[in-house]
């Protein structure tokens, strides 16, 4: 599978320019779309699942055009929106059966087999007779995944995959997704949580205010941050000064002060050593640089 996005732009009716000429190719595997709130991630997702038309540009799935071949493309997509809701009266298995019918599975016998298989796969078989609305947060999210997968889609799009899940459910959910990422499937995770991407995705893109600012493997973003992350032994005065000047990624109280992780190009006059960056450091470093460039341009 391949999604090619060319010069894709979206201006909402009120003039909000949510996407600005995005060019991107997405291939098989887990793809992470990362960016702060308001970056344009949901707008891009809504266009890809054909719920909304772009203002400019085009996107193709293999050779099929998103607008001209809407029906074919919908048949190969599974979508889990952020605010996925259930009808309160349906039981878990009834809900999945309903989703299968919506996805165009007309044959009842085939539907029954698919529903049963899916309940097993997402670990909800025991809960099949429980009302969907009474499931725990993590189980609801898994039922959301199940409805997105019931028609064996080739492209799966999940908006904010781990919102509202506790840490254990979060890990289970991530593992479930990575076991699904078999050969000829694209899974897109759209999130502002760096951990969702660092633990599962082999490719990623970074969106900021409607612009694509990075695309490639997470490792390549991390490499660009090497030499810019510091571990500082700080007293109160240092802490306040560092916090004012640089993004502080973490601070742990230790005897006599704090152990602080800071993203900065240079750090003179502190008891500091360079440490290996992770994706969270890289994300902050990248967004900080963008911010500084913007401030310089605005000041000119
Ligand atoms: P993200 O998903 O990254 O948080 P969105 O795609 O939701 O970003 O939003 C991108 C920008 O478009 C924001 O400035 C947001 O306020 C705006 N926006 C989103 N939806 C609409 C809409 N229906 N009408 C007008 N502006 C919108």
Coordinates of C-alpha atoms and ligand atoms in Angstrom, one line a residue:
X1 CA 0.0 0.0 0.0
X2 CA 1.1 3.6 -0.6
X3 CA -0.5 6.9 0.1
X4 CA 0.8 9.9 -1.8
X5 CA -0.2 13.3 -0.7
X6 CA 0.6 16.2 -3.0
X7 CA 0.4 19.9 -2.1
X8 CA -2.6 19.2 0.2
X9 CA -4.2 22.3 1.7
X10 CA -7.3 23.1 3.7
X11 CA -8.8 26.5 4.5
X12 CA -12.0 26.3 6.5
X13 CA -14.9 28.5 5.7
X14 CA -14.0 30.9 8.6
X15 CA -10.6 31.5 6.9
X16 CA -8.6 29.1 9.2
X17 CA -5.7 27.8 7.2
X18 CA -5.4 24.4 8.8
X19 CA -3.1 22.7 6.2
X20 CA -0.6 24.4 4.0
X21 CA 0.6 22.5 0.9
X22 CA 1.6 19.2 2.6
X23 CA 3.6 16.7 0.5
X24 CA 4.0 13.3 2.0
X25 CA 4.4 9.6 1.1
X26 CA 3.2 6.9 3.5
X27 CA 4.2 3.3 3.0
X28 CA 3.4 0.0 4.7
X29 CA 3.9 -0.2 8.4
X30 CA 3.1 2.0 11.4
X31 CA 3.2 5.7 10.7
X32 CA 3.1 8.3 13.4
X33 CA 1.7 11.8 12.8
X34 CA 2.9 14.1 15.6
X35 CA 2.2 17.7 16.3
X36 CA 0.9 20.0 19.0
X37 CA -2.8 20.8 19.4
X38 CA -4.0 22.8 16.4
X39 CA -1.2 21.6 14.1
X40 CA -3.7 20.2 11.5
X41 CA -3.5 16.5 12.3
X42 CA -7.3 15.9 12.6
X43 CA -7.9 17.9 9.4
X44 CA -5.4 15.7 7.5
X45 CA -7.0 12.6 8.9
X46 CA -10.5 13.7 8.0
X47 CA -9.4 14.4 4.5
X48 CA -7.7 10.9 4.2
X49 CA -10.8 9.1 5.4
X50 CA -12.8 11.0 2.8
X51 CA -15.0 12.8 5.4
X52 CA -13.9 16.2 4.1
X53 CA -12.5 17.5 0.8
X54 CA -9.2 19.4 0.6
X55 CA -9.1 23.0 -0.7
X56 CA -6.0 22.4 -2.8
X57 CA -3.9 19.5 -3.9
X58 CA -4.7 15.8 -4.1
X59 CA -4.1 12.5 -2.4
X60 CA -3.9 9.0 -3.8
X61 CA -4.1 5.5 -2.3
X62 CA -2.1 3.3 -4.6
X63 CA -3.4 4.7 -7.9
X64 CA -6.9 5.6 -6.7
X65 CA -7.8 9.3 -6.3
X66 CA -9.3 10.2 -2.9
X67 CA -12.1 12.2 -4.4
X68 CA -12.8 10.4 -7.7
X69 CA -12.6 6.9 -6.2
X70 CA -14.2 7.7 -2.8
X71 CA -16.2 4.5 -2.6
X72 CA -13.4 2.1 -3.3
X73 CA -11.1 3.9 -0.9
X74 CA -13.7 3.9 1.9
X75 CA -14.0 0.1 1.5
X76 CA -10.4 -0.3 2.3
X77 CA -10.2 2.1 5.3
X78 CA -10.8 1.6 9.0
X79 CA -11.1 4.7 11.1
X80 CA -11.1 5.2 14.9
X81 CA -11.9 8.9 15.7
X82 CA -10.9 10.4 19.0
X83 CA -14.4 10.9 20.3
X84 CA -15.8 7.5 19.3
X85 CA -19.2 6.8 20.9
X86 CA -21.4 3.8 21.3
X87 CA -25.1 3.4 21.2
X88 CA -26.0 2.8 24.8
X89 CA -28.4 -0.1 24.3
X90 CA -26.2 -2.5 22.2
X91 CA -24.2 -5.3 23.6
X92 CA -20.5 -5.6 22.6
X93 CA -21.1 -8.3 20.0
X94 CA -24.3 -6.6 18.6
X95 CA -22.3 -3.4 18.3
X96 CA -19.6 -5.1 16.2
X97 CA -22.3 -6.8 14.1
X98 CA -23.8 -3.4 13.4
X99 CA -20.4 -2.0 12.5
X100 CA -19.9 -4.9 10.1
X101 CA -23.2 -4.2 8.4
X102 CA -22.3 -0.5 8.1
X103 CA -19.0 -1.6 6.5
X104 CA -21.0 -3.4 3.8
X105 CA -20.9 -7.0 5.0
X106 CA -24.3 -8.3 4.0
X107 CA -24.0 -12.0 4.5
X108 CA -25.1 -12.9 8.0
X109 CA -23.0 -16.0 8.4
X110 CA -19.8 -14.3 7.2
X111 CA -20.6 -11.5 9.6
X112 CA -21.0 -13.8 12.6
X113 CA -17.7 -15.4 11.8
X114 CA -16.0 -12.0 11.4
X115 CA -17.5 -10.7 14.7
X116 CA -16.4 -13.7 16.7
X117 CA -12.9 -13.6 15.3
X118 CA -12.5 -9.9 16.0
X119 CA -13.8 -10.3 19.6
X120 CA -11.1 -12.9 20.2
X121 CA -8.4 -10.8 18.6
X122 CA -9.0 -7.7 20.7
X123 CA -9.6 -9.7 23.9
X124 CA -13.3 -9.0 24.3
X125 CA -14.8 -12.4 23.7
X126 CA -15.6 -12.8 27.4
X127 CA -17.3 -9.4 27.4
X128 CA -19.4 -10.1 24.3
X129 CA -22.7 -10.0 26.1
X130 CA -22.0 -7.0 28.2
X131 CA -23.4 -3.6 27.2
X132 CA -20.8 -1.7 25.2
X133 CA -21.5 1.4 27.2
X134 CA -20.6 -0.4 30.5
X135 CA -17.1 -1.5 29.4
X136 CA -14.0 0.0 30.9
X137 CA -12.2 2.8 29.1
X138 CA -9.5 0.4 27.7
X139 CA -12.1 -2.1 26.6
X140 CA -14.1 0.6 24.9
X141 CA -11.0 1.7 23.0
X142 CA -10.4 -2.0 22.0
X143 CA -14.0 -2.2 20.8
X144 CA -13.3 1.0 18.8
X145 CA -10.3 -0.7 17.2
X146 CA -12.4 -3.8 16.5
X147 CA -15.1 -1.8 14.6
X148 CA -12.3 -0.2 12.6
X149 CA -10.9 -3.6 11.7
X150 CA -14.0 -5.6 11.1
X151 CA -13.9 -5.3 7.3
X152 CA -10.1 -6.2 7.2
X153 CA -9.0 -2.7 6.0
X154 CA -5.7 -2.0 4.3
X155 CA -5.4 1.4 5.8
X156 CA -6.2 2.0 9.5
X157 CA -6.3 5.5 10.9
X158 CA -6.5 6.1 14.6
X159 CA -6.8 9.6 16.1
X160 CA -5.2 10.1 19.6
X161 CA -4.9 6.4 20.2
X162 CA -4.2 6.4 23.9
X163 CA -6.2 9.3 25.2
X164 CA -8.0 8.4 28.5
X165 CA -6.2 5.1 28.9
X166 CA -4.3 4.2 32.1
X167 CA -0.6 3.2 31.6
X168 CA -1.3 -0.6 31.5
X169 CA -4.1 -0.2 28.9
X170 CA -1.9 2.1 27.0
X171 CA 0.8 -0.5 26.6
X172 CA -1.7 -3.2 25.7
X173 CA -3.2 -1.0 23.1
X174 CA 0.2 -0.2 21.6
X175 CA 1.1 -3.9 21.5
X176 CA -2.2 -4.8 19.9
X177 CA -1.5 -2.2 17.1
X178 CA 2.0 -3.4 16.5
X179 CA 0.9 -7.0 16.1
X180 CA -1.6 -5.9 13.5
X181 CA 1.0 -4.1 11.4
X182 CA 1.6 -7.0 9.1
X183 CA 2.9 -6.8 5.5
X184 CA 0.5 -4.9 3.2
X185 CA -1.2 -2.6 5.7
X186 CA -0.7 1.0 6.6
X187 CA -1.5 2.1 10.2
X188 CA -1.6 5.8 10.9
X189 CA -1.5 7.1 14.4
X190 CA -2.2 10.7 14.9
X191 CA -1.2 12.0 18.3
X192 CA 0.4 14.7 20.4
X193 CA 1.8 12.1 22.8
X194 CA 5.4 11.3 21.8
X195 CA 5.4 7.9 23.6
X196 CA 2.7 6.6 21.3
X197 CA 5.1 7.0 18.4
X198 CA 8.5 6.2 19.8
X199 CA 7.3 2.8 21.0
X200 CA 5.6 1.6 17.8
X201 CA 6.2 3.6 14.6
X202 CA 8.9 3.1 12.0
X203 CA 8.0 6.2 10.1
X204 CA 6.7 9.6 11.2
X205 CA 5.9 13.1 10.2
X206 CA 5.8 16.3 12.3
X207 CA 3.1 18.9 11.6
X208 CA 3.2 22.4 13.0
X209 CA 0.6 25.1 12.3
X210 CA -0.5 23.3 9.1
X211 CA 3.0 22.8 7.8
X212 CA 4.9 19.6 7.4
X213 CA 8.2 20.2 9.2
X214 CA 9.7 16.7 9.3
X215 CA 9.1 13.3 7.7
X216 CA 11.2 10.2 8.0
X217 CA 12.2 7.6 10.6
X218 CA 12.0 8.7 14.3
X219 CA 15.7 7.8 14.6
X220 CA 16.7 10.4 12.1
X221 CA 14.9 13.1 14.1
X222 CA 16.7 11.8 17.2
X223 CA 20.1 11.9 15.5
X224 CA 19.6 15.6 14.7
X225 CA 19.3 16.3 18.4
X226 CA 22.5 14.6 19.4
X227 CA 24.7 17.0 21.4
X228 CA 21.8 19.2 22.4
X229 CA 20.5 17.4 25.5
X230 CA 22.0 17.9 28.9
X231 CA 21.8 16.5 32.3
X232 CA 22.4 19.2 34.9
X233 CA 23.0 19.0 38.7
X234 CA 21.2 22.2 39.7
X235 CA 20.6 24.1 42.8
X236 CA 17.6 26.4 43.2
X237 CA 19.2 29.4 41.5
X238 CA 20.4 27.2 38.5
X239 CA 17.0 25.6 38.2
X240 CA 15.2 29.0 38.0
X241 CA 17.7 30.3 35.5
X242 CA 17.6 27.2 33.3
X243 CA 13.8 27.1 33.5
X244 CA 13.6 30.7 32.3
X245 CA 16.0 30.2 29.4
X246 CA 15.5 26.7 28.1
X247 CA 12.9 23.9 27.8
X248 CA 13.3 21.7 30.9
X249 CA 12.2 18.2 29.9
X250 CA 12.4 16.6 33.3
X251 CA 13.4 17.4 36.9
X252 CA 14.1 14.9 39.6
X253 CA 14.7 16.1 43.2
X254 CA 18.1 14.8 44.5
X255 CA 20.1 15.7 47.6
X256 CA 21.1 19.3 47.4
X257 CA 18.9 20.2 44.5
X258 CA 17.6 18.7 41.3
X259 CA 18.8 16.6 38.4
X260 CA 17.4 18.3 35.3
X261 CA 17.2 17.4 31.6
X262 CA 17.5 20.4 29.4
X263 CA 17.4 20.9 25.6
X264 CA 19.9 23.6 24.7
X265 CA 22.6 24.1 22.0
X266 CA 25.2 25.3 24.5
X267 CA 25.3 25.3 28.3
X268 CA 28.1 27.2 29.9
X269 CA 28.6 27.8 33.6
X270 CA 26.6 24.8 34.9
X271 CA 27.5 21.4 36.2
X272 CA 26.2 19.6 33.1
X273 CA 27.0 16.6 30.8
X274 CA 25.6 15.7 27.4
X275 CA 23.2 12.7 27.3
X276 CA 21.8 10.6 24.5
X277 CA 18.5 12.1 23.2
X278 CA 15.2 10.2 22.9
X279 CA 12.2 11.1 20.7
X280 CA 10.7 13.4 23.3
X281 CA 14.0 15.5 23.5
X282 CA 14.1 15.5 19.6
X283 CA 10.5 16.7 19.4
X284 CA 11.1 19.6 21.8
X285 CA 14.4 20.5 20.2
X286 CA 12.8 20.6 16.7
X287 CA 9.8 22.6 17.8
X288 CA 12.0 25.1 19.8
X289 CA 14.1 25.7 16.7
X290 CA 11.0 26.3 14.6
X291 CA 9.8 28.8 17.2
X292 CA 13.1 30.7 17.3
X293 CA 13.3 30.9 13.5
X294 CA 9.8 32.3 13.5
X295 CA 10.6 34.9 16.1
X296 CA 13.7 36.0 14.1
X297 CA 11.7 36.2 10.9
X298 CA 8.9 38.2 12.7
X299 CA 11.5 40.6 14.2
X300 CA 13.0 41.4 10.8
Ligands
LIG1 P1 -5.0 19.0 15.5 O1 -5.8 17.8 15.2 O2 -3.5 18.9 15.2 O3 -5.2 19.5 16.9 P2 -6.9 20.4 13.8 O4 -6.9 19.8 12.5 O5 -8.1 20.0 14.7 O6 -5.5 20.2 14.6 O7 -7.0 22.0 13.7 C1 -6.1 22.7 12.8 C2 -6.6 24.2 12.8 O8 -7.8 24.3 12.1 C3 -6.8 24.8 14.2 O9 -6.4 26.1 14.1 C4 -8.3 24.7 14.4 O10 -8.8 25.7 15.2 C5 -8.8 24.8 13.0 N1 -10.1 24.1 12.7 C6 -10.3 22.7 12.9 N2 -11.5 22.4 12.6 C7 -12.1 23.5 12.1 C8 -13.4 23.8 11.6 N3 -14.4 22.9 11.5 N4 -13.7 25.1 11.3 C9 -12.7 26.1 11.4 N5 -11.5 25.9 11.9 C10 -11.2 24.6 12.2

